mmCIF file of C-alpha atoms in Angstrom:
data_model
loop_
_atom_site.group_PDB
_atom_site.id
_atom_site.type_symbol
_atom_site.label_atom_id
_atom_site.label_comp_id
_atom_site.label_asym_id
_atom_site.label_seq_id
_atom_site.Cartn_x
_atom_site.Cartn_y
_atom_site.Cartn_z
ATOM 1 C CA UNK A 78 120.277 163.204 150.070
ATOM 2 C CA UNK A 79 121.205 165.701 147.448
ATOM 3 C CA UNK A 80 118.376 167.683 148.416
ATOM 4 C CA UNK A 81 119.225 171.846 149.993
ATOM 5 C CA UNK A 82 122.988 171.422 147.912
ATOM 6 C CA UNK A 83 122.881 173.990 145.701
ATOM 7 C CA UNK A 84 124.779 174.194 142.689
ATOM 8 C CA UNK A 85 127.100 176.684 143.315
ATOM 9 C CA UNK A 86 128.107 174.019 146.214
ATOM 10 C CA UNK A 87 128.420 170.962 143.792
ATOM 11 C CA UNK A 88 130.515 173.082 141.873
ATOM 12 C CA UNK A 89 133.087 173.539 144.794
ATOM 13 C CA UNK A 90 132.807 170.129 145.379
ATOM 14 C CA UNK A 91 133.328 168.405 141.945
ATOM 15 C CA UNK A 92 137.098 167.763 141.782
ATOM 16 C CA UNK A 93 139.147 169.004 139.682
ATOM 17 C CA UNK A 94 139.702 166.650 136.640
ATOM 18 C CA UNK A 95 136.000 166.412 136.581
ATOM 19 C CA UNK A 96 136.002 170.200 136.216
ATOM 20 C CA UNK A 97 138.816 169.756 133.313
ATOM 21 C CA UNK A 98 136.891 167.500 131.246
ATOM 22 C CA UNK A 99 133.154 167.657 131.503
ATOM 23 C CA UNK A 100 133.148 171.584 133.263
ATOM 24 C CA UNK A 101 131.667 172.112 136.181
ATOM 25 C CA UNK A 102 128.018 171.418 135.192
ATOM 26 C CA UNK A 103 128.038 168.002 133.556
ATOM 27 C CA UNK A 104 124.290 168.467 132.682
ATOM 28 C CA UNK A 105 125.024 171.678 130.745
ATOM 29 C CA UNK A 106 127.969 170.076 129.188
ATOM 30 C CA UNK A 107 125.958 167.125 127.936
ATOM 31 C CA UNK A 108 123.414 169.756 126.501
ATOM 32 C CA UNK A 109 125.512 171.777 124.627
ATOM 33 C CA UNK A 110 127.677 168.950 123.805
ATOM 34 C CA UNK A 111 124.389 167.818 122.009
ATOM 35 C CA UNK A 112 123.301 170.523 120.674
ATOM 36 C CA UNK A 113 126.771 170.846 118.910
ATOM 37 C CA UNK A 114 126.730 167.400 117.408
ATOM 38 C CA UNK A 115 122.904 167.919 115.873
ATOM 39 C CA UNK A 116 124.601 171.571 114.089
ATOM 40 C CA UNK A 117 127.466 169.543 113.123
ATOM 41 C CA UNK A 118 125.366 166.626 111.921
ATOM 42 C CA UNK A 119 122.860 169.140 109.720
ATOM 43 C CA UNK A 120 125.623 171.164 109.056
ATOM 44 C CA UNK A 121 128.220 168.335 107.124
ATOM 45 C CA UNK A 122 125.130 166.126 105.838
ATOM 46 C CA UNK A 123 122.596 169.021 104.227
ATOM 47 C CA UNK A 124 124.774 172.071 103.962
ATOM 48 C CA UNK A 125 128.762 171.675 103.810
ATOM 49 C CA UNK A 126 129.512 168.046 102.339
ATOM 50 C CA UNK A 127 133.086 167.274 103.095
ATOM 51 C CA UNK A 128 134.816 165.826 100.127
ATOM 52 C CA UNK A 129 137.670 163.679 99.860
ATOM 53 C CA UNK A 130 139.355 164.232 96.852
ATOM 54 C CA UNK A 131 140.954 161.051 94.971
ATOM 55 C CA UNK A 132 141.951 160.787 91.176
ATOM 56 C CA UNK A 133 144.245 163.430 89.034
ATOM 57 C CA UNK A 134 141.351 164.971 86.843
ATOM 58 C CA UNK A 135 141.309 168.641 88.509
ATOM 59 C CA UNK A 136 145.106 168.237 88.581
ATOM 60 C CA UNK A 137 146.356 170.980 89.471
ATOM 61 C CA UNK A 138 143.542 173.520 90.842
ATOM 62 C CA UNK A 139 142.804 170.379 93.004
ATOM 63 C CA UNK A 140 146.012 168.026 94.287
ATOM 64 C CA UNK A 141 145.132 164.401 94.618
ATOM 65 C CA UNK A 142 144.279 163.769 98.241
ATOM 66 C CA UNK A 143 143.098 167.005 99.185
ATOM 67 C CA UNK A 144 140.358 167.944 101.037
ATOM 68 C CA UNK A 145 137.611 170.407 100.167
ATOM 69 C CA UNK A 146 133.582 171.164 100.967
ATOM 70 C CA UNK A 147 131.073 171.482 99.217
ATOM 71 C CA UNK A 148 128.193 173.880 99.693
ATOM 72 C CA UNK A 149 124.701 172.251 98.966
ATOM 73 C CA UNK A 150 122.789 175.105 98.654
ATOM 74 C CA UNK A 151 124.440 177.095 96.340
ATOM 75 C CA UNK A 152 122.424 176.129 93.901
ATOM 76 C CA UNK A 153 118.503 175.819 95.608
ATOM 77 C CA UNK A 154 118.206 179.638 93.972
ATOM 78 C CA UNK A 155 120.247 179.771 91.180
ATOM 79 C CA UNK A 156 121.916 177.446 88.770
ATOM 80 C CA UNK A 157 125.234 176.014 87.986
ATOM 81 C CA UNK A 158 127.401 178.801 85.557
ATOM 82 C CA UNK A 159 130.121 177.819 83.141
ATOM 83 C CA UNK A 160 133.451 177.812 85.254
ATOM 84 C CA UNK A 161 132.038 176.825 88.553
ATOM 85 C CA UNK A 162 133.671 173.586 89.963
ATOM 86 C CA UNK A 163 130.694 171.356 90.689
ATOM 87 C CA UNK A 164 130.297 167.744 92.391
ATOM 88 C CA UNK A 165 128.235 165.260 91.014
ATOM 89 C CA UNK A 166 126.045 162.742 92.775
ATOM 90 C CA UNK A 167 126.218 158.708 91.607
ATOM 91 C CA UNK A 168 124.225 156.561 93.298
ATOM 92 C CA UNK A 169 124.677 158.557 96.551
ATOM 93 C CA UNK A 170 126.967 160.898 98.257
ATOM 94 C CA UNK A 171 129.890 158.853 99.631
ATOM 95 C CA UNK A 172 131.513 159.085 95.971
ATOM 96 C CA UNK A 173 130.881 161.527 93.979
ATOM 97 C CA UNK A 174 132.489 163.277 90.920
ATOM 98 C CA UNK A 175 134.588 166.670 90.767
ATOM 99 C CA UNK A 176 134.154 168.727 87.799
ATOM 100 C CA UNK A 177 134.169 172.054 86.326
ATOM 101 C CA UNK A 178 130.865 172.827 84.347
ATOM 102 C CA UNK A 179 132.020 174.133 80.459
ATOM 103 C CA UNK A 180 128.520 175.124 79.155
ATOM 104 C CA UNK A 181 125.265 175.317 80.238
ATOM 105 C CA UNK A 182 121.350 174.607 78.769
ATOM 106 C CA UNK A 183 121.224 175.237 75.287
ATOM 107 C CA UNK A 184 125.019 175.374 74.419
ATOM 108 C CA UNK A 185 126.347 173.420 71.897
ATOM 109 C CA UNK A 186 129.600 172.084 72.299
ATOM 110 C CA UNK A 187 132.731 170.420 71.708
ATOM 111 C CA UNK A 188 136.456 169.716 72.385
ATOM 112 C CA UNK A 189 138.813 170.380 68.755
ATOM 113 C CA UNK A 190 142.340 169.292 69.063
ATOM 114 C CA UNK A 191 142.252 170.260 72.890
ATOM 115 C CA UNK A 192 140.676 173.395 72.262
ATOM 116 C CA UNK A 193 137.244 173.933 74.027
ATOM 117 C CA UNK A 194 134.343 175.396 71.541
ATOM 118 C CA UNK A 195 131.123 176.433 73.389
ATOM 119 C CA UNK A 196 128.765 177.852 71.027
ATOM 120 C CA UNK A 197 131.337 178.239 67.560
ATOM 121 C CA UNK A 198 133.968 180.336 69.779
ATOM 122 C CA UNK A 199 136.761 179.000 71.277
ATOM 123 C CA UNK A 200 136.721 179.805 74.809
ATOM 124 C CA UNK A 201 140.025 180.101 76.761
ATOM 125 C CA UNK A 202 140.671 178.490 79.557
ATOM 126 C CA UNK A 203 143.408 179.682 81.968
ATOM 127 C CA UNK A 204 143.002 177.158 84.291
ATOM 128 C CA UNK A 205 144.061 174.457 82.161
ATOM 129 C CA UNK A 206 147.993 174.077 82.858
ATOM 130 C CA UNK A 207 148.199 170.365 81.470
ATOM 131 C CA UNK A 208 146.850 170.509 77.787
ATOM 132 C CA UNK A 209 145.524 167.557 75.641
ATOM 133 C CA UNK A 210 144.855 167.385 72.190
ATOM 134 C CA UNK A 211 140.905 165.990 72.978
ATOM 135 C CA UNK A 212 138.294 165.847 69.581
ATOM 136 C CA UNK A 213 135.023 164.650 70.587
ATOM 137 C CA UNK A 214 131.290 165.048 68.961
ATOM 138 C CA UNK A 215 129.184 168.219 68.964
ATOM 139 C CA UNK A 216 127.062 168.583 71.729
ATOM 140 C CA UNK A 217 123.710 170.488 71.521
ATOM 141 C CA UNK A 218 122.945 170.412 75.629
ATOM 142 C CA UNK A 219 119.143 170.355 76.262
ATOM 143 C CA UNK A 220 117.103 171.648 79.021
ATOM 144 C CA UNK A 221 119.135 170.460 82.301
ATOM 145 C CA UNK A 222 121.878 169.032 80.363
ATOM 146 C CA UNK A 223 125.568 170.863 81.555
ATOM 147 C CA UNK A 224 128.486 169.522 80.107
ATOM 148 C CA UNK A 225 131.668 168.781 82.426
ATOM 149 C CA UNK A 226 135.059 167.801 82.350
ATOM 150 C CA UNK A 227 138.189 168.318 84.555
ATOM 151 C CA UNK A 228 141.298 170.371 84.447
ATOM 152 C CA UNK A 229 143.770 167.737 83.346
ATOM 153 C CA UNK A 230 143.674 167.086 79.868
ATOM 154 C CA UNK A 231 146.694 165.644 79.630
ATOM 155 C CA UNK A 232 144.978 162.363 80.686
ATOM 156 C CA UNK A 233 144.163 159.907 77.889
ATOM 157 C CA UNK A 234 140.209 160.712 77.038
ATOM 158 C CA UNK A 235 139.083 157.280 78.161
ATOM 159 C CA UNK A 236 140.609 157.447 81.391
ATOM 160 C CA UNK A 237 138.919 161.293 81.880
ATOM 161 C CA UNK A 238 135.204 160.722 82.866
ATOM 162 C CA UNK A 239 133.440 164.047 80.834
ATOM 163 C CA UNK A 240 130.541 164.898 79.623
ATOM 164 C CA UNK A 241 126.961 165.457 79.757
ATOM 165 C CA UNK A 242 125.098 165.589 82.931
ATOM 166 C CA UNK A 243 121.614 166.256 84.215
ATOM 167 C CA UNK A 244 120.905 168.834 86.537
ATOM 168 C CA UNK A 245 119.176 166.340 89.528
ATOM 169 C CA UNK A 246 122.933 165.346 89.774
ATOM 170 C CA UNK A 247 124.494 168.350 90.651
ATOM 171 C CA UNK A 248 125.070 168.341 94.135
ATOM 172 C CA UNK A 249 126.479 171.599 95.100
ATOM 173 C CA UNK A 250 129.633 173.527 94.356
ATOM 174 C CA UNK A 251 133.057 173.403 95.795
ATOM 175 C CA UNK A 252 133.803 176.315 98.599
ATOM 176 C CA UNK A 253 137.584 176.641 98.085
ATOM 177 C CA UNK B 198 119.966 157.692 131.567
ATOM 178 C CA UNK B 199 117.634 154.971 131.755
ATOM 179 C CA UNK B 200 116.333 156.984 128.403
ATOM 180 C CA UNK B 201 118.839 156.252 126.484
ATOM 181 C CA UNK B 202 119.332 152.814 127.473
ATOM 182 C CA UNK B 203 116.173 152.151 126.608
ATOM 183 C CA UNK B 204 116.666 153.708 123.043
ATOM 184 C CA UNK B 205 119.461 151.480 122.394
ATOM 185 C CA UNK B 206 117.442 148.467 123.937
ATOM 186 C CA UNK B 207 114.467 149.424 121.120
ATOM 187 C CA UNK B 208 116.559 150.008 118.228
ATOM 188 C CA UNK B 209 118.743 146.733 118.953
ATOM 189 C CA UNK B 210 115.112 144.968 119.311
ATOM 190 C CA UNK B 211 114.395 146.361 115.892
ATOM 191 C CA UNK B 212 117.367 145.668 114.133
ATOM 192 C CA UNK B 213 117.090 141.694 115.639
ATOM 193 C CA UNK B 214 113.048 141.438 114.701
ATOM 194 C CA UNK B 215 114.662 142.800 110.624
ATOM 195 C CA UNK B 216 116.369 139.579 111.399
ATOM 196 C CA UNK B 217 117.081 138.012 107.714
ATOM 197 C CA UNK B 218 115.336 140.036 105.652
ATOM 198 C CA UNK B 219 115.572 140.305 101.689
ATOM 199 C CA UNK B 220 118.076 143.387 101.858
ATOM 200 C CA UNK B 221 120.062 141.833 103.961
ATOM 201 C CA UNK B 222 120.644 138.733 101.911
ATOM 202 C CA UNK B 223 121.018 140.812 98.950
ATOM 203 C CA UNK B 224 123.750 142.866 100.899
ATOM 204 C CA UNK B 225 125.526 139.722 102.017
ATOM 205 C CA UNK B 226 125.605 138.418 97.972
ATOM 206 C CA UNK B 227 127.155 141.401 97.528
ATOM 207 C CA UNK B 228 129.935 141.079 100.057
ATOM 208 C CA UNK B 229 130.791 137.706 99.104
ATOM 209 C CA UNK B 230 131.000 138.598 95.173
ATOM 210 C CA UNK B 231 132.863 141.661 96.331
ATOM 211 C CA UNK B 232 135.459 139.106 98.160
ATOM 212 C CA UNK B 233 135.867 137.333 94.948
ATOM 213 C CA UNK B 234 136.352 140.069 92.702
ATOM 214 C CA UNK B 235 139.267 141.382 94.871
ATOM 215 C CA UNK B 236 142.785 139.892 94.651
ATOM 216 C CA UNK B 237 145.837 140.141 96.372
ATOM 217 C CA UNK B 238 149.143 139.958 95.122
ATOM 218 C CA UNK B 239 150.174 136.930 96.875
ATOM 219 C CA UNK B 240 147.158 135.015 95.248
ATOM 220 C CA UNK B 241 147.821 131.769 94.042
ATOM 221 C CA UNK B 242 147.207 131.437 90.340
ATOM 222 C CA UNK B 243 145.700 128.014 90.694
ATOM 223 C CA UNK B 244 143.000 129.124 92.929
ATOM 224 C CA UNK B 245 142.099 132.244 90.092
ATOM 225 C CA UNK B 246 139.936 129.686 87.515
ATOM 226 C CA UNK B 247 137.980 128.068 90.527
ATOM 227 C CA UNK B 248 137.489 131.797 91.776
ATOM 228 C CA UNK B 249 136.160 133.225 88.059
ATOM 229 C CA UNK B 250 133.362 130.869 88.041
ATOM 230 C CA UNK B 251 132.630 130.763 91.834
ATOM 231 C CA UNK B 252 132.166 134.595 90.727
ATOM 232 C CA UNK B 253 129.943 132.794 87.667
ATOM 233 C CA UNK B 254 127.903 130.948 89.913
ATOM 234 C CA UNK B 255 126.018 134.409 90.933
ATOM 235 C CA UNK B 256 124.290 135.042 88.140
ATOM 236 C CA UNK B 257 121.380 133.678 86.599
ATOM 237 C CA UNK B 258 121.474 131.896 83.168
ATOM 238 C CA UNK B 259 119.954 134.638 80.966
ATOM 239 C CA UNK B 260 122.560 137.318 82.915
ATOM 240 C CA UNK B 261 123.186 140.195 80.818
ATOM 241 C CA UNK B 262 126.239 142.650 81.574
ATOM 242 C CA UNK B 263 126.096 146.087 80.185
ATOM 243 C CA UNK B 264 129.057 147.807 81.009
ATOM 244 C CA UNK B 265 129.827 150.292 78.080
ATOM 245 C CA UNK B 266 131.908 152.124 78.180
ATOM 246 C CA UNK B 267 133.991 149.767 80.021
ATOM 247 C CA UNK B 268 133.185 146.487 77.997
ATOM 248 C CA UNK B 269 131.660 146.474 74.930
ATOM 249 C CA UNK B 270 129.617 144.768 73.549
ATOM 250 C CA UNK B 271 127.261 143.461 76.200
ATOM 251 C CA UNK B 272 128.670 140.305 78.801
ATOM 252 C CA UNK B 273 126.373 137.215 78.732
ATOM 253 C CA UNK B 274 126.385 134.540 81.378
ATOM 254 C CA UNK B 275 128.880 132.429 79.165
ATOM 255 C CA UNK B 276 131.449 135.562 78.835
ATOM 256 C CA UNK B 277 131.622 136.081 83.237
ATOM 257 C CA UNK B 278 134.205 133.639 83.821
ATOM 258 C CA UNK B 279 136.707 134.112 81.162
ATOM 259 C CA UNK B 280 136.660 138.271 81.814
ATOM 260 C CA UNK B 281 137.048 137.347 85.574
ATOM 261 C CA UNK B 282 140.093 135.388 85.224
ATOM 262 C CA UNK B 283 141.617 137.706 83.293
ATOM 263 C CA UNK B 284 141.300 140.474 84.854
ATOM 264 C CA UNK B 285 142.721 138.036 87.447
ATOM 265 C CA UNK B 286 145.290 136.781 85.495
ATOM 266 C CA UNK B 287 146.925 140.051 84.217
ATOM 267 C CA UNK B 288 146.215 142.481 87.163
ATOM 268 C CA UNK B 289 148.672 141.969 90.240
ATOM 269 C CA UNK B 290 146.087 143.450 92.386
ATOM 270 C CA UNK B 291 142.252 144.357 92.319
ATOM 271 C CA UNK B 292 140.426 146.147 95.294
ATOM 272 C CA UNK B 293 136.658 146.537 95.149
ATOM 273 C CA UNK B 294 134.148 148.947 97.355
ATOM 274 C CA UNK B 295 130.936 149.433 97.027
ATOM 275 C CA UNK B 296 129.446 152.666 98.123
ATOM 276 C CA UNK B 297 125.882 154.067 98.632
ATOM 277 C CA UNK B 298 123.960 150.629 98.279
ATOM 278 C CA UNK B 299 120.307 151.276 98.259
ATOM 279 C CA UNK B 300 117.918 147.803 97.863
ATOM 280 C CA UNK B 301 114.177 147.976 96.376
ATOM 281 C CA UNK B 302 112.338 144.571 97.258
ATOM 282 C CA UNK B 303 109.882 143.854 94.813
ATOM 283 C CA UNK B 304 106.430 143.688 96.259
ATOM 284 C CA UNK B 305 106.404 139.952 95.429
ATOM 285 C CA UNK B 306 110.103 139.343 97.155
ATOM 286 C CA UNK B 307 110.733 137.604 94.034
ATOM 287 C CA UNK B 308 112.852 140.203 92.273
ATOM 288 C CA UNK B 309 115.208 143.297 93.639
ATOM 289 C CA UNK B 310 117.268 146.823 92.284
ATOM 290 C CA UNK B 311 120.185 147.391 93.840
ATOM 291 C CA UNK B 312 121.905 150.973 93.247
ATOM 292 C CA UNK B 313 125.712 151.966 93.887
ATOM 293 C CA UNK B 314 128.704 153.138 93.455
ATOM 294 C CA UNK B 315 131.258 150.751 92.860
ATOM 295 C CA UNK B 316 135.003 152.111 93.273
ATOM 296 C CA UNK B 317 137.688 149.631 91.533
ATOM 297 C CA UNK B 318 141.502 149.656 92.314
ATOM 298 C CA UNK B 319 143.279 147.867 89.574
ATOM 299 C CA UNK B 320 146.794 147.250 90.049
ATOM 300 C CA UNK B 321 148.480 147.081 86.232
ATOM 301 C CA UNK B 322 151.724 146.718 85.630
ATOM 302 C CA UNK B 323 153.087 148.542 88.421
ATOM 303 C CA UNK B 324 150.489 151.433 87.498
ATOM 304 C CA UNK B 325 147.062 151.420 89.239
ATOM 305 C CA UNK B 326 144.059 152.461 87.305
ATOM 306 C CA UNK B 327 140.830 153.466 89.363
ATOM 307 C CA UNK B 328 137.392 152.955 88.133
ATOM 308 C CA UNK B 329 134.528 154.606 89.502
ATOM 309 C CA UNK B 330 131.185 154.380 88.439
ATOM 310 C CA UNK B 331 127.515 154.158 89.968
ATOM 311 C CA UNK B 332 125.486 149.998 88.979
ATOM 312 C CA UNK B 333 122.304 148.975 88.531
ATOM 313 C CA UNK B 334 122.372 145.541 89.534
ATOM 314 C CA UNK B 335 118.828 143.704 88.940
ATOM 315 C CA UNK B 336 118.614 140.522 91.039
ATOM 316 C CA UNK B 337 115.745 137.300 90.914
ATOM 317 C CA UNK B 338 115.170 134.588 93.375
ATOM 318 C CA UNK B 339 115.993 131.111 91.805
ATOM 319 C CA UNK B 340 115.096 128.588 94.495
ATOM 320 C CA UNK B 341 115.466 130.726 97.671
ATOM 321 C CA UNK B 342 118.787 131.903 96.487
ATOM 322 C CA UNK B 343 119.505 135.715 95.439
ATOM 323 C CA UNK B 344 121.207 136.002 91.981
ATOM 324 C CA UNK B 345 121.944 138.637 89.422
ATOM 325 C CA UNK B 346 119.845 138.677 86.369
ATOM 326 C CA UNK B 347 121.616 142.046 84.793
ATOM 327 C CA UNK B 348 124.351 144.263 85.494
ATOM 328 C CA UNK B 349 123.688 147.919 83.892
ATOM 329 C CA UNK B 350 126.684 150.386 84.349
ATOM 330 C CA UNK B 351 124.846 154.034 85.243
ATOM 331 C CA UNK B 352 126.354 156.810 83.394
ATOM 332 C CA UNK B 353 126.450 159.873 85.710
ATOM 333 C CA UNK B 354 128.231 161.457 83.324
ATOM 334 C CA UNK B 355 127.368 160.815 79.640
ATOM 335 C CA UNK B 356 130.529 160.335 77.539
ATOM 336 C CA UNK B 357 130.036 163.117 74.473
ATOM 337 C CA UNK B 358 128.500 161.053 71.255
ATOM 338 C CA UNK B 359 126.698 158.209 73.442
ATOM 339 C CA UNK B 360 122.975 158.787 73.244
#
């Protein structure tokens, strides 16, 4: 009979491991215990997508290996800006890309001799520490078109995925 | 308690009553094709032709592969086992995942879209190259068997000059 044992006298009575582990209220744990995993789950699926980072192309404002997050709704009232680091949605979000965006709607724009040209100007671009010597075709970007590429352009251009992408694919932007 | 054992009691019952559905078949395909695209080191090379057109023996006839940027111009049926065995034959070791597989059924069952991201390890001369990209892969039914009809390599990114 459990029945006239309050719970001030349970809690006297649970030993002490028990009280370790689970606390002294195992119902309470269990509640918050849920409660925690449903913020966590919302949380690292909706808001703050961990990312795993794999591949040299940030090299070196991101090491490969690291880990970073990235915050899914920085962009649900504004848009992606030239210099923001940005991942990229394929078919889903267990693999996605990491790039930094280098022009936006209505830029046109192109890569001479390693040197990045948004718009007829060169544009410098201090985060670049390995250079390249990368030519490709004008691009004029249309409406939801951003153009990307990562940090290291030392890689050889057809191992560096870059280029245009549509807006739907933007997933968020990186937090640190 | 009893709660949740019952929850796991219903969604076990539902996951047995999916029993072998469409997707599932189409997911299994996969994994098998996935085993023999991957190769180990210690692979013997006399098992690598038999393996290129086991690999073969998923597609359809008419099977088109459009992989640009990767391969170009487009694969055909006839062109599957000769690229398989050598990518076989020169790489020392290949490692295949695919991520983020969503299946569409065709209302008629007959015909199904599978999305993903595929992630390739290639192991080249002591350097390893790593190929990421997101697949349409278009399957038909050919006499209760799931196979490939077209391959279509999804460019997240749009390399600059390809329209």
């Amino acid at each position: 009979m459990v029945s006239g044992v309050s719970e001030g006298q349970q809690q006297r009575k649970a030993p002490l491991w028990q009280r370790m582990v689970i606390g002294a209220r195992p119902r309470q744990t269990l509640a918050r215990m849920a409660v925690l995993a449903v913020v966590c789950f919302v949380c690292f699926r909706y808001v703050l997508l961990p990312v795993r980072l794999q591949g040299g192309s940030m090299e070196p404002t991101y090491a490969d290996g690291g880990f970073n997050l990235a915050n899914a709704w920085t962009y649900r009232h504004g848009e992606p800006a030239r210099g923001d680091i940005v991942v990229i949605a394929m078919a889903g979000r267990k693999a996605m890309y990491l790039k930094r965006v280098l022009a936006v709607p209505g830029d046109r724009v192109r890569f001479v001799e390693g040197a990045l040209e948004v718009n007829g100007a060169v544009v410098p671009e201090p985060y670049v520490v390995f250079e390249g010597r990368w030519t490709t075709p004008l691009e004029q970007l249309a409406v939801g078109e951003y153009f990307v590429a990562g940090d290291n352009r030392a890689m050889p251009r057809e191992a560096h995925v870059m280029g245009v992408v549509t807006r739907d694919r933007i997933v968020g932007r990186q937090v640190f | 308690m009893e709660l949740v054992v019952l929850a796991l009691l219903v969604v076990a019952g539902v996951w047995w009553m999916r029993g072998d559905s469409d997707e599932r078949q189409i997911e299994r395909r996969m994994n098998a094709l996935v085993e023999l695209l991957e190769k180990d080191r210690d692979t013997a090379p006399m098992l690598l032709a038999n393996r290129s057109r086991q690999v073969r023996d998923f597609f359809t006839a008419e099977a088109t592969l459009s992989m640009a940027p990767l391969f170009r111009p487009s694969l055909s049926y006839a062109d599957i086992a000769p690229m398989t065995f050598y990518v076989h034959r020169n790489a020392e070791d290949v490692r295949v995942t695919v991520r983020d597989r969503v299946v569409e059924v065709a209302p008629d069952r007959q015909s199904a879209v599978l999305r993903c991201t595929v992630d390739g390890r290639v192991a080249l001369a002591g350097e390893t190259v790593r190929l990421l990209h997101e697949f349409r892969i278009d399957w038909q039914k050919e006499d209760d068997a799931w196979m490939i009809a077209r391959v279509e390599l999804v460019q997240a990114i749009r390399a600059p000059g390809m329209d």
